[in-house]
PDB file of C-alpha atoms in Angstrom:
ATOM      1  CA  MET A1496     313.782 158.084  86.751  1.00 50.00           C
ATOM      2  CA  PHE A1497     313.516 160.715  84.124  1.00 42.00           C
ATOM      3  CA  LYS A1498     316.135 159.554  81.654  1.00 43.00           C
ATOM      4  CA  LYS A1499     315.860 161.256  78.291  1.00 42.00           C
ATOM      5  CA  PHE A1500     314.052 164.140  80.034  1.00 41.00           C
ATOM      6  CA  PHE A1501     316.740 166.760  79.494  1.00 39.00           C
ATOM      7  CA  VAL A1502     317.359 165.493  75.978  1.00 39.00           C
ATOM      8  CA  ALA A1503     313.666 165.961  75.243  1.00 40.00           C
ATOM      9  CA  VAL A1504     313.770 169.450  76.726  1.00 41.00           C
ATOM     10  CA  ILE A1505     316.715 170.479  74.569  1.00 39.00           C
ATOM     11  CA  LEU A1506     315.128 169.069  71.433  1.00 36.00           C
ATOM     12  CA  GLY A1507     311.947 170.927  72.290  1.00 43.00           C
ATOM     13  CA  LEU A1508     313.884 174.139  72.692  1.00 41.00           C
ATOM     14  CA  LEU A1509     315.237 173.891  69.162  1.00 37.00           C
ATOM     15  CA  VAL A1510     311.663 173.905  67.897  1.00 37.00           C
ATOM     16  CA  MET A1511     310.382 176.515  70.318  1.00 44.00           C
ATOM     17  CA  SER A1512     313.225 178.965  69.936  1.00 43.00           C
ATOM     18  CA  SER A1513     311.922 179.918  66.519  1.00 37.00           C
ATOM     19  CA  GLN A1514     308.606 180.898  68.146  1.00 42.00           C
ATOM     20  CA  ILE A1515     310.086 183.188  70.795  1.00 43.00           C
ATOM     21  CA  VAL A1516     309.372 186.887  70.503  1.00 43.00           C
ATOM     22  CA  SER A1517     310.535 189.761  72.682  1.00 51.00           C
ATOM     23  CA  ALA A1518     308.344 190.746  75.642  1.00 55.00           C
ATOM     24  CA  ALA A1519     306.368 193.872  74.807  1.00 61.00           C
ATOM     25  CA  ASP A1520     306.200 196.885  77.092  1.00 78.00           C
ATOM     26  CA  VAL A1521     307.251 195.183  80.315  1.00 89.00           C
ATOM     27  CA  ASP A1522     307.999 197.592  83.156  1.00 92.00           C
ATOM     28  CA  TRP A1523     311.021 195.757  84.521  1.00 93.00           C
ATOM     29  CA  SER A1524     311.208 198.059  87.540  1.00 91.00           C
ATOM     30  CA  LYS A1525     307.987 196.492  88.821  1.00 94.00           C
ATOM     31  CA  VAL A1526     308.535 192.796  88.146  1.00 96.00           C
ATOM     32  CA  THR A1527     309.507 190.326  90.885  1.00 97.00           C
ATOM     33  CA  ARG A1528     313.130 190.435  91.952  1.00 97.00           C
ATOM     34  CA  ILE A1529     314.647 186.998  92.590  1.00 97.00           C
ATOM     35  CA  ASN A1530     317.646 186.794  94.919  1.00 96.00           C
ATOM     36  CA  SER A1531     318.049 183.038  95.379  1.00 95.00           C
ATOM     37  CA  THR A1532     317.055 179.691  93.916  1.00 94.00           C
ATOM     38  CA  ALA A1533     314.667 179.224  96.855  1.00 95.00           C
ATOM     39  CA  GLU A1534     312.855 182.429  95.903  1.00 96.00           C
ATOM     40  CA  PHE A1535     312.738 181.276  92.282  1.00 96.00           C
ATOM     41  CA  ALA A1536     311.171 177.926  93.261  1.00 96.00           C
ATOM     42  CA  THR A1537     308.507 179.637  95.393  1.00 96.00           C
ATOM     43  CA  TYR A1538     307.749 182.264  92.763  1.00 97.00           C
ATOM     44  CA  ILE A1539     307.249 179.690  89.992  1.00 97.00           C
ATOM     45  CA  GLU A1540     305.260 177.309  92.211  1.00 97.00           C
ATOM     46  CA  ASN A1541     302.886 180.045  93.402  1.00 97.00           C
ATOM     47  CA  GLY A1542     302.289 181.173  89.828  1.00 97.00           C
ATOM     48  CA  ARG A1543     301.634 177.667  88.522  1.00 96.00           C
ATOM     49  CA  ARG A1544     299.012 177.142  91.214  1.00 97.00           C
ATOM     50  CA  LYS A1545     297.172 180.089  89.673  1.00 96.00           C
ATOM     51  CA  GLY A1546     297.521 178.701  86.149  1.00 95.00           C
ATOM     52  CA  GLN A1547     300.265 181.141  85.184  1.00 96.00           C
ATOM     53  CA  LYS A1548     302.442 180.081  82.255  1.00 96.00           C
ATOM     54  CA  GLU A1549     304.757 183.045  81.696  1.00 96.00           C
ATOM     55  CA  PHE A1550     306.893 184.651  84.377  1.00 97.00           C
ATOM     56  CA  TYR A1551     308.831 187.907  84.273  1.00 97.00           C
ATOM     57  CA  PHE A1552     311.512 188.521  86.894  1.00 96.00           C
ATOM     58  CA  THR A1553     314.945 189.980  87.492  1.00 96.00           C
ATOM     59  CA  PHE A1554     317.684 187.730  88.870  1.00 95.00           C
ATOM     60  CA  PRO A1555     320.707 190.024  89.319  1.00 93.00           C
ATOM     61  CA  SER A1556     323.033 187.343  90.708  1.00 91.00           C
ATOM     62  CA  VAL A1557     322.636 185.173  87.590  1.00 90.00           C
ATOM     63  CA  LYS A1558     325.051 186.191  84.878  1.00 85.00           C
ATOM     64  CA  ILE A1559     324.583 184.751  81.385  1.00 91.00           C
ATOM     65  CA  ASN A1560     327.018 185.641  78.645  1.00 91.00           C
ATOM     66  CA  ASN A1561     326.172 183.185  75.878  1.00 92.00           C
ATOM     67  CA  GLU A1562     323.753 180.515  74.718  1.00 92.00           C
ATOM     68  CA  GLN A1563     325.586 177.664  76.436  1.00 94.00           C
ATOM     69  CA  GLU A1564     325.407 179.447  79.784  1.00 93.00           C
ATOM     70  CA  ARG A1565     321.690 180.069  79.201  1.00 92.00           C
ATOM     71  CA  GLN A1566     321.103 176.362  78.622  1.00 93.00           C
ATOM     72  CA  ASP A1567     323.151 175.458  81.696  1.00 93.00           C
ATOM     73  CA  ILE A1568     321.155 177.729  84.007  1.00 93.00           C
ATOM     74  CA  GLN A1569     317.926 176.563  82.417  1.00 93.00           C
ATOM     75  CA  LEU A1570     318.743 172.931  83.236  1.00 92.00           C
ATOM     76  CA  LYS A1571     319.508 173.941  86.811  1.00 92.00           C
ATOM     77  CA  LEU A1572     316.244 175.832  87.181  1.00 93.00           C
ATOM     78  CA  VAL A1573     314.098 173.117  85.601  1.00 92.00           C
ATOM     79  CA  ARG A1574     315.301 170.772  88.338  1.00 92.00           C
ATOM     80  CA  ILE A1575     314.228 173.326  90.931  1.00 94.00           C
ATOM     81  CA  ALA A1576     310.799 173.844  89.344  1.00 94.00           C
ATOM     82  CA  PRO A1577     310.202 170.703  87.237  1.00 94.00           C
ATOM     83  CA  ALA A1578     307.994 171.081  84.154  1.00 94.00           C
ATOM     84  CA  ILE A1579     307.581 169.017  80.995  1.00 93.00           C
ATOM     85  CA  SER A1580     308.506 171.843  78.634  1.00 93.00           C
ATOM     86  CA  PHE A1581     310.257 174.882  80.088  1.00 90.00           C
ATOM     87  CA  TYR A1582     312.092 177.754  78.402  1.00 95.00           C
ATOM     88  CA  LEU A1583     314.167 180.479  80.015  1.00 94.00           C
ATOM     89  CA  ARG A1584     315.359 183.518  78.117  1.00 93.00           C
ATOM     90  CA  GLU A1585     316.554 187.036  78.777  1.00 91.00           C
ATOM     91  CA  ASP A1586     314.805 190.135  77.563  1.00 88.00           C
ATOM     92  CA  GLY A1587     317.180 191.757  75.135  1.00 81.00           C
ATOM     93  CA  ASN A1588     320.840 190.810  74.913  1.00 79.00           C
ATOM     94  CA  PHE A1589     322.721 188.489  77.254  1.00 88.00           C
ATOM     95  CA  GLY A1590     323.672 189.935  80.615  1.00 88.00           C
ATOM     96  CA  THR A1591     320.565 192.050  81.259  1.00 90.00           C
ATOM     97  CA  GLY A1592     319.482 190.076  84.343  1.00 92.00           C
ATOM     98  CA  ARG A1593     315.878 190.386  83.111  1.00 94.00           C
ATOM     99  CA  PHE A1594     314.367 186.968  82.569  1.00 95.00           C
ATOM    100  CA  ILE A1595     311.266 185.492  81.029  1.00 95.00           C
ATOM    101  CA  CYS A1596     310.372 181.917  81.940  1.00 96.00           C
ATOM    102  CA  THR A1597     307.702 180.207  79.874  1.00 96.00           C
ATOM    103  CA  ILE A1598     306.128 176.866  80.797  1.00 96.00           C
ATOM    104  CA  TYR A1599     304.931 175.529  77.467  1.00 95.00           C
ATOM    105  CA  GLN A1600     303.691 172.237  78.865  1.00 95.00           C
ATOM    106  CA  ASP A1601     302.990 171.620  82.533  1.00 96.00           C
ATOM    107  CA  TYR A1602     302.242 168.306  84.175  1.00 97.00           C
ATOM    108  CA  PRO A1603     298.606 167.145  84.031  1.00 98.00           C
ATOM    109  CA  GLY A1604     298.748 166.798  87.816  1.00 98.00           C
ATOM    110  CA  THR A1605     299.141 170.573  88.038  1.00 98.00           C
ATOM    111  CA  HIS A1606     296.128 171.138  85.790  1.00 98.00           C
ATOM    112  CA  VAL A1607     293.935 168.664  87.681  1.00 98.00           C
ATOM    113  CA  ALA A1608     294.863 169.996  91.125  1.00 98.00           C
ATOM    114  CA  ASN A1609     294.275 173.575  89.972  1.00 98.00           C
ATOM    115  CA  ALA A1610     290.855 172.606  88.582  1.00 98.00           C
ATOM    116  CA  TYR A1611     289.854 170.791  91.776  1.00 98.00           C
ATOM    117  CA  LEU A1612     290.872 173.750  93.925  1.00 98.00           C
ATOM    118  CA  SER A1613     289.315 176.327  91.596  1.00 97.00           C
ATOM    119  CA  SER A1614     286.532 178.583  92.835  1.00 95.00           C
ATOM    120  CA  ASN A1615     284.615 177.543  89.689  1.00 96.00           C
ATOM    121  CA  GLN A1616     285.292 173.835  89.791  1.00 94.00           C
ATOM    122  CA  GLN A1617     282.783 172.860  87.102  1.00 93.00           C
ATOM    123  CA  GLN A1618     284.116 175.325  84.542  1.00 96.00           C
ATOM    124  CA  ALA A1619     287.696 174.411  85.392  1.00 96.00           C
ATOM    125  CA  TRP A1620     286.878 170.724  84.876  1.00 95.00           C
ATOM    126  CA  MET A1621     285.447 171.532  81.437  1.00 96.00           C
ATOM    127  CA  ASN A1622     288.723 173.210  80.485  1.00 96.00           C
ATOM    128  CA  LEU A1623     290.703 170.010  81.112  1.00 98.00           C
ATOM    129  CA  THR A1624     291.536 167.602  78.312  1.00 97.00           C
ATOM    130  CA  LYS A1625     289.581 164.337  78.140  1.00 98.00           C
ATOM    131  CA  GLU A1626     292.490 162.424  79.662  1.00 97.00           C
ATOM    132  CA  GLU A1627     292.825 165.006  82.422  1.00 98.00           C
ATOM    133  CA  GLN A1628     289.103 164.713  83.158  1.00 98.00           C
ATOM    134  CA  ASN A1629     289.518 160.950  83.526  1.00 98.00           C
ATOM    135  CA  LEU A1630     292.503 161.556  85.791  1.00 98.00           C
ATOM    136  CA  TYR A1631     290.468 164.080  87.788  1.00 98.00           C
ATOM    137  CA  ASN A1632     287.738 161.522  88.478  1.00 98.00           C
ATOM    138  CA  ILE A1633     290.263 158.916  89.632  1.00 98.00           C
ATOM    139  CA  ALA A1634     292.029 161.477  91.778  1.00 98.00           C
ATOM    140  CA  VAL A1635     288.809 162.581  93.493  1.00 98.00           C
ATOM    141  CA  SER A1636     288.050 158.998  94.561  1.00 98.00           C
ATOM    142  CA  ILE A1637     291.535 158.642  96.079  1.00 98.00           C
ATOM    143  CA  VAL A1638     291.404 162.039  97.783  1.00 98.00           C
ATOM    144  CA  ASN A1639     287.982 161.319  99.291  1.00 98.00           C
ATOM    145  CA  GLU A1640     289.496 158.274 100.977  1.00 98.00           C
ATOM    146  CA  ALA A1641     292.626 160.165 102.027  1.00 98.00           C
ATOM    147  CA  ASN A1642     290.503 162.867 103.650  1.00 98.00           C
ATOM    148  CA  LYS A1643     288.962 160.291 105.977  1.00 98.00           C
ATOM    149  CA  ARG A1644     292.336 160.231 107.730  1.00 98.00           C
ATOM    150  CA  SER A1645     292.651 162.580 110.656  1.00 94.00           C
ATOM    151  CA  SER A1646     296.184 163.942 110.230  1.00 98.00           C
ATOM    152  CA  GLU A1647     298.443 165.312 107.524  1.00 98.00           C
ATOM    153  CA  VAL A1648     300.871 162.429 107.956  1.00 98.00           C
ATOM    154  CA  GLU A1649     298.124 159.807 107.689  1.00 98.00           C
ATOM    155  CA  LYS A1650     296.741 161.471 104.547  1.00 98.00           C
ATOM    156  CA  ALA A1651     300.198 161.609 102.984  1.00 98.00           C
ATOM    157  CA  ARG A1652     300.877 157.968 103.860  1.00 98.00           C
ATOM    158  CA  TYR A1653     297.578 156.849 102.352  1.00 98.00           C
ATOM    159  CA  ILE A1654     298.322 158.723  99.106  1.00 98.00           C
ATOM    160  CA  HIS A1655     301.876 157.336  99.013  1.00 98.00           C
ATOM    161  CA  ASP A1656     300.641 153.768  99.497  1.00 98.00           C
ATOM    162  CA  GLU A1657     297.769 154.112  97.031  1.00 98.00           C
ATOM    163  CA  ILE A1658     300.115 155.261  94.271  1.00 98.00           C
ATOM    164  CA  CYS A1659     302.386 152.292  95.004  1.00 97.00           C
ATOM    165  CA  LYS A1660     299.407 149.934  94.734  1.00 97.00           C
ATOM    166  CA  ARG A1661     298.258 151.358  91.418  1.00 97.00           C
ATOM    167  CA  VAL A1662     301.578 151.603  89.567  1.00 96.00           C
ATOM    168  CA  LYS A1663     302.545 148.139  88.365  1.00 86.00           C
ATOM    169  CA  GLU A1664     306.023 148.850  87.078  1.00 73.00           C
ATOM    170  CA  TYR A1665     307.992 151.015  84.704  1.00 71.00           C
ATOM    171  CA  LYS A1666     307.427 149.978  81.104  1.00 67.00           C
ATOM    172  CA  ASN A1667     308.851 151.589  77.973  1.00 70.00           C
ATOM    173  CA  GLU A1668     309.759 155.220  77.557  1.00 71.00           C
ATOM    174  CA  ASN A1669     306.965 157.601  76.600  1.00 80.00           C
ATOM    175  CA  ASP A1670     305.555 160.954  77.613  1.00 85.00           C
ATOM    176  CA  ARG A1671     302.641 159.448  79.533  1.00 92.00           C
ATOM    177  CA  ASN A1672     304.972 157.540  81.872  1.00 93.00           C
ATOM    178  CA  ARG A1673     306.311 160.784  83.240  1.00 92.00           C
ATOM    179  CA  THR A1674     302.884 162.063  84.293  1.00 97.00           C
ATOM    180  CA  ALA A1675     300.106 161.191  86.727  1.00 98.00           C
ATOM    181  CA  ILE A1676     298.177 159.909  83.686  1.00 97.00           C
ATOM    182  CA  GLY A1677     300.770 157.181  83.277  1.00 96.00           C
ATOM    183  CA  ALA A1678     300.773 156.403  86.994  1.00 97.00           C
ATOM    184  CA  LEU A1679     297.022 156.306  87.669  1.00 98.00           C
ATOM    185  CA  ILE A1680     295.421 155.520  84.282  1.00 97.00           C
ATOM    186  CA  ASP A1681     298.028 153.373  82.505  1.00 95.00           C
ATOM    187  CA  HIS A1682     299.551 152.086  85.779  1.00 95.00           C
ATOM    188  CA  TYR A1683     303.048 152.491  84.357  1.00 95.00           C
ATOM    189  CA  ALA A1684     305.320 155.334  85.400  1.00 94.00           C
ATOM    190  CA  HIS A1685     308.810 156.395  86.288  1.00 91.00           C
ATOM    191  CA  CYS A1686     309.813 159.064  88.778  1.00 94.00           C
ATOM    192  CA  GLN A1687     308.117 162.016  87.111  1.00 95.00           C
ATOM    193  CA  GLY A1688     304.838 160.108  86.955  1.00 96.00           C
ATOM    194  CA  TYR A1689     305.067 159.110  90.615  1.00 97.00           C
ATOM    195  CA  SER A1690     305.923 162.648  91.722  1.00 97.00           C
ATOM    196  CA  ASP A1691     303.227 164.211  89.519  1.00 98.00           C
ATOM    197  CA  ALA A1692     300.625 161.869  91.036  1.00 98.00           C
ATOM    198  CA  PHE A1693     301.737 162.578  94.615  1.00 98.00           C
ATOM    199  CA  TYR A1694     301.853 166.322  93.966  1.00 98.00           C
ATOM    200  CA  MET A1695     298.348 166.311  92.471  1.00 98.00           C
ATOM    201  CA  LEU A1696     296.740 164.149  95.147  1.00 98.00           C
ATOM    202  CA  GLY A1697     298.580 165.886  97.969  1.00 98.00           C
ATOM    203  CA  ARG A1698     297.432 169.325  96.909  1.00 98.00           C
ATOM    204  CA  MET A1699     293.866 168.114  96.420  1.00 98.00           C
ATOM    205  CA  ALA A1700     293.928 166.681  99.949  1.00 98.00           C
ATOM    206  CA  GLY A1701     295.070 170.021 101.347  1.00 98.00           C
ATOM    207  CA  LEU A1702     298.713 169.118 101.889  1.00 98.00           C
ATOM    208  CA  ASN A1703     301.563 171.549 101.236  1.00 98.00           C
ATOM    209  CA  VAL A1704     303.538 169.527  98.690  1.00 98.00           C
ATOM    210  CA  ARG A1705     305.925 170.314  95.861  1.00 98.00           C
ATOM    211  CA  ARG A1706     308.005 168.539  93.255  1.00 97.00           C
ATOM    212  CA  ILE A1707     311.787 168.682  93.167  1.00 96.00           C
ATOM    213  CA  GLY A1708     314.378 167.408  90.719  1.00 96.00           C
ATOM    214  CA  GLY A1709     317.917 166.311  91.355  1.00 96.00           C
ATOM    215  CA  LYS A1710     320.084 163.205  91.236  1.00 96.00           C
ATOM    216  CA  PHE A1711     319.892 159.713  92.713  1.00 96.00           C
ATOM    217  CA  LYS A1712     322.987 157.581  93.236  1.00 94.00           C
ATOM    218  CA  GLY A1713     322.132 153.892  93.134  1.00 86.00           C
ATOM    219  CA  TRP A1714     323.708 151.034  95.045  1.00 80.00           C
ATOM    220  CA  ASP A1715     325.951 150.437  92.031  1.00 84.00           C
ATOM    221  CA  ASN A1716     327.267 153.985  92.620  1.00 84.00           C
ATOM    222  CA  LYS A1717     325.848 155.181  89.311  1.00 88.00           C
ATOM    223  CA  GLU A1718     324.084 158.544  89.397  1.00 92.00           C
ATOM    224  CA  GLY A1719     321.062 159.502  87.326  1.00 93.00           C
ATOM    225  CA  ASN A1720     318.473 162.271  87.056  1.00 93.00           C
ATOM    226  CA  HIS A1721     315.564 161.845  89.419  1.00 95.00           C
ATOM    227  CA  THR A1722     312.527 163.668  90.774  1.00 96.00           C
ATOM    228  CA  TRP A1723     310.572 163.332  93.998  1.00 98.00           C
ATOM    229  CA  ASN A1724     308.336 165.383  96.328  1.00 98.00           C
ATOM    230  CA  THR A1725     308.620 167.528  99.406  1.00 98.00           C
ATOM    231  CA  ILE A1726     305.984 168.143 102.059  1.00 98.00           C
ATOM    232  CA  THR A1727     305.838 170.940 104.614  1.00 98.00           C
ATOM    233  CA  LEU A1728     303.669 170.124 107.614  1.00 98.00           C
ATOM    234  CA  SER A1729     301.575 172.664 109.494  1.00 97.00           C
ATOM    235  CA  ASP A1730     304.293 172.961 112.166  1.00 97.00           C
ATOM    236  CA  GLY A1731     306.648 174.281 109.466  1.00 97.00           C
ATOM    237  CA  ARG A1732     308.892 171.219 109.276  1.00 98.00           C
ATOM    238  CA  SER A1733     309.674 169.868 105.805  1.00 98.00           C
ATOM    239  CA  TYR A1734     310.498 166.348 104.658  1.00 98.00           C
ATOM    240  CA  CYS A1735     311.052 164.525 101.383  1.00 98.00           C
ATOM    241  CA  ILE A1736     308.855 161.778  99.954  1.00 98.00           C
ATOM    242  CA  ASP A1737     310.243 159.579  97.192  1.00 98.00           C
ATOM    243  CA  VAL A1738     307.373 157.315  96.158  1.00 98.00           C
ATOM    244  CA  THR A1739     309.342 155.911  93.219  1.00 96.00           C
ATOM    245  CA  MET A1740     312.133 154.472  95.323  1.00 95.00           C
ATOM    246  CA  ASP A1741     309.800 153.264  98.076  1.00 96.00           C
ATOM    247  CA  ASP A1742     307.676 151.403  95.531  1.00 95.00           C
ATOM    248  CA  GLY A1743     310.716 149.873  93.901  1.00 89.00           C
ATOM    249  CA  ARG A1744     312.004 148.514  97.208  1.00 90.00           C
ATOM    250  CA  ASN A1745     308.615 147.928  98.901  1.00 92.00           C
ATOM    251  CA  THR A1746     309.541 150.172 101.817  1.00 94.00           C
ATOM    252  CA  HIS A1747     308.714 153.470 103.538  1.00 97.00           C
ATOM    253  CA  GLU A1748     312.365 154.457 103.844  1.00 97.00           C
ATOM    254  CA  TRP A1749     311.817 157.675 101.867  1.00 98.00           C
ATOM    255  CA  PHE A1750     308.430 158.588 103.313  1.00 98.00           C
ATOM    256  CA  LEU A1751     308.910 161.741 105.419  1.00 98.00           C
ATOM    257  CA  ALA A1752     312.645 161.341 104.938  1.00 98.00           C
ATOM    258  CA  ASN A1753     314.881 163.903 106.601  1.00 98.00           C
ATOM    259  CA  PHE A1754     318.123 165.294 105.245  1.00 98.00           C
ATOM    260  CA  GLU A1755     320.264 162.609 106.893  1.00 97.00           C
ATOM    261  CA  VAL A1756     318.341 159.913 105.020  1.00 97.00           C
ATOM    262  CA  MET A1757     318.119 161.788 101.736  1.00 98.00           C
ATOM    263  CA  LYS A1758     321.781 162.747 101.427  1.00 96.00           C
ATOM    264  CA  ARG A1759     322.842 159.084 101.303  1.00 95.00           C
ATOM    265  CA  HIS A1760     321.561 158.671  97.760  1.00 96.00           C
ATOM    266  CA  HIS A1761     319.891 161.943  96.688  1.00 97.00           C
ATOM    267  CA  SER A1762     321.351 165.303  95.753  1.00 96.00           C
ATOM    268  CA  CYS A1763     319.657 168.568  94.767  1.00 96.00           C
ATOM    269  CA  GLU A1764     319.489 172.253  95.629  1.00 94.00           C
ATOM    270  CA  TRP A1765     318.662 171.507  99.288  1.00 96.00           C
ATOM    271  CA  GLU A1766     318.303 175.170 100.219  1.00 94.00           C
ATOM    272  CA  ILE A1767     315.046 175.416  98.271  1.00 95.00           C
ATOM    273  CA  ILE A1768     313.281 173.123 100.774  1.00 96.00           C
ATOM    274  CA  PRO A1769     312.144 175.293 103.695  1.00 92.00           C
ATOM    275  CA  ASN A1770     313.128 173.972 107.152  1.00 96.00           C
ATOM    276  CA  LEU A1771     314.165 170.533 105.873  1.00 98.00           C
ATOM    277  CA  GLN A1772     314.645 168.312 108.914  1.00 98.00           C
TER     278      GLN A1772
END
């Protein structure tokens, strides 16, 4: 699970806030209008798939009056659209309803999937870091095997099981563990690494997958921050896939899990998952 994640985000914000400048010449009458958290999640996800890093939008129902409220809504939104380093600010003074969201550091799984699905795959591969190129090559071998399966569910199950095989255990706390690099190169990961790997491989295999953040309540009744994936099948039905918890318990309990299963231990902004069963 992603313990220390929000602490790391806040610490990062203290550094980044000194680098923030006002948006120049934005025509706010033409930017995207967000009316719900579900719309926000879709807007950010669609942009990230195109390599977008900065997002301008109005969110009239969100009222922010001070810095603490800004941080609170930022933590809520980063669960909805998980990123390694994410900063939300308003254009101008508090209370304008005009927001700028900057993703300073996205997951390597996003970069690799975008490169694989690029119309200029070779050039996109060259733009990856060395570690991301290594991850890309590993991912391609897994996806080639997944694509031998005839259905979406079989592809998703193969990817789920392959990640479980490759991740040995969680070991130590570092940035790599919360990425697909940790999961598939180092073979050590916690929930962010599992979900980044599934997101990357799922997209590369043509599946409609996303990441989502929320909470997990363990059998000791203690609750902690957690992240997992969602998948929407071609018939429009959506399910959750929690590779982390399945690997930890050697089960498929949270593979294509519906709401009845998920609500026993998980909590999140459920409305952002379209047609969750």
